[in-house]
Amino acid sequence: MRHVTASIYISFGFLFYYLSFTDGFIGPDNMEWIILLFIFVGIFYLFIDLRKFIKKSQ
């Protein structure tokens, strides 16, 4: 189930990243940090799920 959460976080991170290049999008001043946080949390959840899967298969 963590892989679903990870994909949602990563998807929102890239959505905010692509929206930051549009002219009509006005985000907060620290938008770059929010984008990095979403992507980092998604990769972290993915790493935890992959580690759990590897331990379960052994």
mmCIF file of N, CA, C and O in Angstrom:
data_model
loop_
_atom_site.group_PDB
_atom_site.id
_atom_site.type_symbol
_atom_site.label_atom_id
_atom_site.label_comp_id
_atom_site.label_asym_id
_atom_site.label_seq_id
_atom_site.Cartn_x
_atom_site.Cartn_y
_atom_site.Cartn_z
ATOM 1 N N MET A 1 0.809 -1.192 0.000
ATOM 2 C CA MET A 1 0.000 0.000 0.000
ATOM 3 C C MET A 1 0.856 1.262 0.000
ATOM 4 O O MET A 1 0.409 2.312 -0.430
ATOM 5 N N ARG A 2 2.084 1.135 0.469
ATOM 6 C CA ARG A 2 2.956 2.311 0.486
ATOM 7 C C ARG A 2 3.331 2.751 -0.920
ATOM 8 O O ARG A 2 3.617 3.919 -1.129
ATOM 9 N N HIS A 3 3.371 1.823 -1.861
ATOM 10 C CA HIS A 3 3.727 2.213 -3.218
ATOM 11 C C HIS A 3 2.660 3.115 -3.839
ATOM 12 O O HIS A 3 2.974 3.980 -4.646
ATOM 13 N N VAL A 4 1.419 2.939 -3.434
ATOM 14 C CA VAL A 4 0.356 3.834 -3.906
ATOM 15 C C VAL A 4 0.549 5.222 -3.312
ATOM 16 O O VAL A 4 0.442 6.237 -4.015
ATOM 17 N N THR A 5 0.864 5.278 -2.030
ATOM 18 C CA THR A 5 1.129 6.560 -1.381
ATOM 19 C C THR A 5 2.343 7.237 -2.002
ATOM 20 O O THR A 5 2.336 8.452 -2.243
ATOM 21 N N ALA A 6 3.365 6.457 -2.287
ATOM 22 C CA ALA A 6 4.570 7.008 -2.909
ATOM 23 C C ALA A 6 4.260 7.577 -4.290
ATOM 24 O O ALA A 6 4.741 8.665 -4.639
ATOM 25 N N SER A 7 3.469 6.870 -5.074
ATOM 26 C CA SER A 7 3.154 7.369 -6.408
ATOM 27 C C SER A 7 2.316 8.641 -6.350
ATOM 28 O O SER A 7 2.483 9.541 -7.181
ATOM 29 N N ILE A 8 1.447 8.758 -5.343
ATOM 30 C CA ILE A 8 0.651 9.981 -5.190
ATOM 31 C C ILE A 8 1.556 11.162 -4.829
ATOM 32 O O ILE A 8 1.440 12.243 -5.417
ATOM 33 N N TYR A 9 2.462 10.966 -3.885
ATOM 34 C CA TYR A 9 3.379 12.043 -3.510
ATOM 35 C C TYR A 9 4.256 12.469 -4.688
ATOM 36 O O TYR A 9 4.443 13.668 -4.935
ATOM 37 N N ILE A 10 4.814 11.508 -5.404
ATOM 38 C CA ILE A 10 5.680 11.832 -6.534
ATOM 39 C C ILE A 10 4.878 12.521 -7.637
ATOM 40 O O ILE A 10 5.354 13.488 -8.250
ATOM 41 N N SER A 11 3.659 12.066 -7.881
ATOM 42 C CA SER A 11 2.821 12.690 -8.898
ATOM 43 C C SER A 11 2.495 14.142 -8.557
ATOM 44 O O SER A 11 2.573 15.026 -9.416
ATOM 45 N N PHE A 12 2.146 14.397 -7.299
ATOM 46 C CA PHE A 12 1.871 15.776 -6.894
ATOM 47 C C PHE A 12 3.128 16.632 -6.959
ATOM 48 O O PHE A 12 3.062 17.810 -7.319
ATOM 49 N N GLY A 13 4.266 16.067 -6.626
ATOM 50 C CA GLY A 13 5.520 16.813 -6.731
ATOM 51 C C GLY A 13 5.801 17.243 -8.151
ATOM 52 O O GLY A 13 6.134 18.409 -8.414
ATOM 53 N N PHE A 14 5.640 16.318 -9.100
ATOM 54 C CA PHE A 14 5.881 16.681 -10.493
ATOM 55 C C PHE A 14 4.782 17.572 -11.056
ATOM 56 O O PHE A 14 5.044 18.415 -11.917
ATOM 57 N N LEU A 15 3.555 17.425 -10.559
ATOM 58 C CA LEU A 15 2.485 18.326 -10.973
ATOM 59 C C LEU A 15 2.806 19.762 -10.559
ATOM 60 O O LEU A 15 2.688 20.691 -11.368
ATOM 61 N N PHE A 16 3.225 19.946 -9.323
ATOM 62 C CA PHE A 16 3.603 21.285 -8.870
ATOM 63 C C PHE A 16 4.821 21.801 -9.624
ATOM 64 O O PHE A 16 4.933 22.996 -9.897
ATOM 65 N N TYR A 17 5.738 20.905 -9.966
ATOM 66 C CA TYR A 17 6.923 21.307 -10.725
ATOM 67 C C TYR A 17 6.524 21.835 -12.102
ATOM 68 O O TYR A 17 7.002 22.888 -12.531
ATOM 69 N N TYR A 18 5.641 21.115 -12.793
ATOM 70 C CA TYR A 18 5.215 21.563 -14.118
ATOM 71 C C TYR A 18 4.329 22.801 -14.045
ATOM 72 O O TYR A 18 4.380 23.658 -14.918
ATOM 73 N N LEU A 19 3.519 22.908 -12.994
ATOM 74 C CA LEU A 19 2.683 24.094 -12.844
ATOM 75 C C LEU A 19 3.501 25.344 -12.563
ATOM 76 O O LEU A 19 3.074 26.451 -12.895
ATOM 77 N N SER A 20 4.658 25.192 -11.963
ATOM 78 C CA SER A 20 5.477 26.360 -11.641
ATOM 79 C C SER A 20 6.006 27.050 -12.887
ATOM 80 O O SER A 20 6.424 28.206 -12.819
ATOM 81 N N PHE A 21 5.976 26.379 -14.039
ATOM 82 C CA PHE A 21 6.443 26.996 -15.284
ATOM 83 C C PHE A 21 5.333 27.661 -16.081
ATOM 84 O O PHE A 21 5.607 28.295 -17.093
ATOM 85 N N THR A 22 4.097 27.539 -15.645
ATOM 86 C CA THR A 22 3.005 28.193 -16.364
ATOM 87 C C THR A 22 2.878 29.636 -15.897
ATOM 88 O O THR A 22 3.239 29.988 -14.780
ATOM 89 N N ASP A 23 2.353 30.473 -16.754
ATOM 90 C CA ASP A 23 2.273 31.904 -16.456
ATOM 91 C C ASP A 23 1.182 32.226 -15.444
ATOM 92 O O ASP A 23 1.327 33.127 -14.637
ATOM 93 N N GLY A 24 0.067 31.516 -15.469
ATOM 94 C CA GLY A 24 -1.045 31.837 -14.602
ATOM 95 C C GLY A 24 -0.948 31.272 -13.197
ATOM 96 O O GLY A 24 -1.758 31.598 -12.339
ATOM 97 N N PHE A 25 0.025 30.422 -12.939
ATOM 98 C CA PHE A 25 0.136 29.774 -11.624
ATOM 99 C C PHE A 25 0.896 30.668 -10.664
ATOM 100 O O PHE A 25 2.030 31.073 -10.924
ATOM 101 N N ILE A 26 0.281 30.981 -9.554
ATOM 102 C CA ILE A 26 0.933 31.787 -8.520
ATOM 103 C C ILE A 26 1.012 30.932 -7.261
ATOM 104 O O ILE A 26 0.002 30.628 -6.634
ATOM 105 N N GLY A 27 2.193 30.514 -6.927
ATOM 106 C CA GLY A 27 2.392 29.681 -5.744
ATOM 107 C C GLY A 27 3.108 30.454 -4.657
ATOM 108 O O GLY A 27 3.472 31.623 -4.837
ATOM 109 N N PRO A 28 3.331 29.819 -3.538
ATOM 110 C CA PRO A 28 4.052 30.499 -2.457
ATOM 111 C C PRO A 28 5.522 30.714 -2.819
ATOM 112 O O PRO A 28 6.040 30.140 -3.787
ATOM 113 N N ASP A 29 6.189 31.529 -2.032
ATOM 114 C CA ASP A 29 7.597 31.842 -2.315
ATOM 115 C C ASP A 29 8.504 30.621 -2.171
ATOM 116 O O ASP A 29 9.516 30.517 -2.856
ATOM 117 N N ASN A 30 8.151 29.715 -1.309
ATOM 118 C CA ASN A 30 8.988 28.528 -1.072
ATOM 119 C C ASN A 30 8.471 27.312 -1.849
ATOM 120 O O ASN A 30 8.546 26.186 -1.368
ATOM 121 N N MET A 31 7.993 27.524 -3.049
ATOM 122 C CA MET A 31 7.409 26.444 -3.847
ATOM 123 C C MET A 31 8.450 25.376 -4.202
ATOM 124 O O MET A 31 8.127 24.200 -4.279
ATOM 125 N N GLU A 32 9.703 25.785 -4.405
ATOM 126 C CA GLU A 32 10.741 24.810 -4.748
ATOM 127 C C GLU A 32 10.944 23.805 -3.616
ATOM 128 O O GLU A 32 11.143 22.616 -3.857
ATOM 129 N N TRP A 33 10.876 24.285 -2.382
ATOM 130 C CA TRP A 33 11.038 23.389 -1.237
ATOM 131 C C TRP A 33 9.855 22.443 -1.095
ATOM 132 O O TRP A 33 10.025 21.278 -0.718
ATOM 133 N N ILE A 34 8.679 22.927 -1.390
ATOM 134 C CA ILE A 34 7.482 22.078 -1.326
ATOM 135 C C ILE A 34 7.571 20.976 -2.374
ATOM 136 O O ILE A 34 7.265 19.813 -2.096
ATOM 137 N N ILE A 35 8.020 21.333 -3.577
ATOM 138 C CA ILE A 35 8.174 20.340 -4.645
ATOM 139 C C ILE A 35 9.194 19.285 -4.234
ATOM 140 O O ILE A 35 8.944 18.077 -4.359
ATOM 141 N N LEU A 36 10.339 19.724 -3.739
ATOM 142 C CA LEU A 36 11.369 18.776 -3.310
ATOM 143 C C LEU A 36 10.880 17.895 -2.162
ATOM 144 O O LEU A 36 11.203 16.708 -2.106
ATOM 145 N N LEU A 37 10.113 18.472 -1.259
ATOM 146 C CA LEU A 37 9.586 17.696 -0.138
ATOM 147 C C LEU A 37 8.638 16.603 -0.615
ATOM 148 O O LEU A 37 8.739 15.450 -0.179
ATOM 149 N N PHE A 38 7.725 16.938 -1.525
ATOM 150 C CA PHE A 38 6.801 15.934 -2.055
ATOM 151 C C PHE A 38 7.553 14.806 -2.756
ATOM 152 O O PHE A 38 7.265 13.626 -2.536
ATOM 153 N N ILE A 39 8.512 15.150 -3.594
ATOM 154 C CA ILE A 39 9.260 14.119 -4.326
ATOM 155 C C ILE A 39 10.108 13.287 -3.368
ATOM 156 O O ILE A 39 10.169 12.054 -3.482
ATOM 157 N N PHE A 40 10.741 13.927 -2.391
ATOM 158 C CA PHE A 40 11.564 13.199 -1.429
ATOM 159 C C PHE A 40 10.736 12.244 -0.584
ATOM 160 O O PHE A 40 11.140 11.103 -0.354
ATOM 161 N N VAL A 41 9.585 12.689 -0.113
ATOM 162 C CA VAL A 41 8.722 11.823 0.694
ATOM 163 C C VAL A 41 8.232 10.647 -0.145
ATOM 164 O O VAL A 41 8.173 9.505 0.336
ATOM 165 N N GLY A 42 7.900 10.885 -1.409
ATOM 166 C CA GLY A 42 7.480 9.800 -2.294
ATOM 167 C C GLY A 42 8.572 8.771 -2.510
ATOM 168 O O GLY A 42 8.330 7.562 -2.452
ATOM 169 N N ILE A 43 9.785 9.236 -2.728
ATOM 170 C CA ILE A 43 10.907 8.305 -2.908
ATOM 171 C C ILE A 43 11.197 7.561 -1.602
ATOM 172 O O ILE A 43 11.522 6.364 -1.620
ATOM 173 N N PHE A 44 11.047 8.244 -0.477
ATOM 174 C CA PHE A 44 11.254 7.605 0.824
ATOM 175 C C PHE A 44 10.250 6.476 1.046
ATOM 176 O O PHE A 44 10.625 5.376 1.471
ATOM 177 N N TYR A 45 8.963 6.746 0.769
ATOM 178 C CA TYR A 45 7.942 5.700 0.905
ATOM 179 C C TYR A 45 8.222 4.538 -0.053
ATOM 180 O O TYR A 45 8.032 3.379 0.297
ATOM 181 N N LEU A 46 8.651 4.847 -1.254
ATOM 182 C CA LEU A 46 8.967 3.801 -2.221
ATOM 183 C C LEU A 46 10.139 2.955 -1.746
ATOM 184 O O LEU A 46 10.134 1.725 -1.881
ATOM 185 N N PHE A 47 11.137 3.594 -1.163
ATOM 186 C CA PHE A 47 12.292 2.874 -0.635
ATOM 187 C C PHE A 47 11.894 1.954 0.516
ATOM 188 O O PHE A 47 12.335 0.805 0.592
ATOM 189 N N ILE A 48 11.049 2.446 1.411
ATOM 190 C CA ILE A 48 10.587 1.626 2.543
ATOM 191 C C ILE A 48 9.812 0.409 2.036
ATOM 192 O O ILE A 48 10.002 -0.709 2.520
ATOM 193 N N ASP A 49 8.928 0.621 1.067
ATOM 194 C CA ASP A 49 8.139 -0.485 0.532
ATOM 195 C C ASP A 49 9.024 -1.497 -0.186
ATOM 196 O O ASP A 49 8.818 -2.699 -0.045
ATOM 197 N N LEU A 50 10.003 -1.028 -0.927
ATOM 198 C CA LEU A 50 10.912 -1.940 -1.621
ATOM 199 C C LEU A 50 11.745 -2.731 -0.626
ATOM 200 O O LEU A 50 11.937 -3.938 -0.795
ATOM 201 N N ARG A 51 12.201 -2.084 0.432
ATOM 202 C CA ARG A 51 12.983 -2.785 1.453
ATOM 203 C C ARG A 51 12.142 -3.843 2.158
ATOM 204 O O ARG A 51 12.605 -4.964 2.407
ATOM 205 N N LYS A 52 10.896 -3.513 2.447
ATOM 206 C CA LYS A 52 9.988 -4.463 3.087
ATOM 207 C C LYS A 52 9.700 -5.653 2.162
ATOM 208 O O LYS A 52 9.646 -6.798 2.605
ATOM 209 N N PHE A 53 9.530 -5.387 0.864
ATOM 210 C CA PHE A 53 9.292 -6.446 -0.102
ATOM 211 C C PHE A 53 10.486 -7.380 -0.216
ATOM 212 O O PHE A 53 10.337 -8.598 -0.284
ATOM 213 N N ILE A 54 11.683 -6.833 -0.199
ATOM 214 C CA ILE A 54 12.892 -7.655 -0.303
ATOM 215 C C ILE A 54 13.048 -8.514 0.954
ATOM 216 O O ILE A 54 13.393 -9.693 0.876
ATOM 217 N N LYS A 55 12.786 -7.944 2.123
ATOM 218 C CA LYS A 55 12.899 -8.725 3.356
ATOM 219 C C LYS A 55 11.844 -9.824 3.415
ATOM 220 O O LYS A 55 12.110 -10.911 3.932
ATOM 221 N N LYS A 56 10.652 -9.556 2.882
ATOM 222 C CA LYS A 56 9.596 -10.560 2.902
ATOM 223 C C LYS A 56 9.903 -11.711 1.948
ATOM 224 O O LYS A 56 9.571 -12.856 2.217
ATOM 225 N N SER A 57 10.555 -11.424 0.822
ATOM 226 C CA SER A 57 10.803 -12.468 -0.172
ATOM 227 C C SER A 57 11.972 -13.365 0.203
ATOM 228 O O SER A 57 12.153 -14.411 -0.406
ATOM 229 N N GLN A 58 12.762 -13.012 1.189
ATOM 230 C CA GLN A 58 13.913 -13.845 1.573
ATOM 231 C C GLN A 58 13.528 -14.932 2.519
ATOM 232 O O GLN A 58 12.670 -15.024 3.221
#
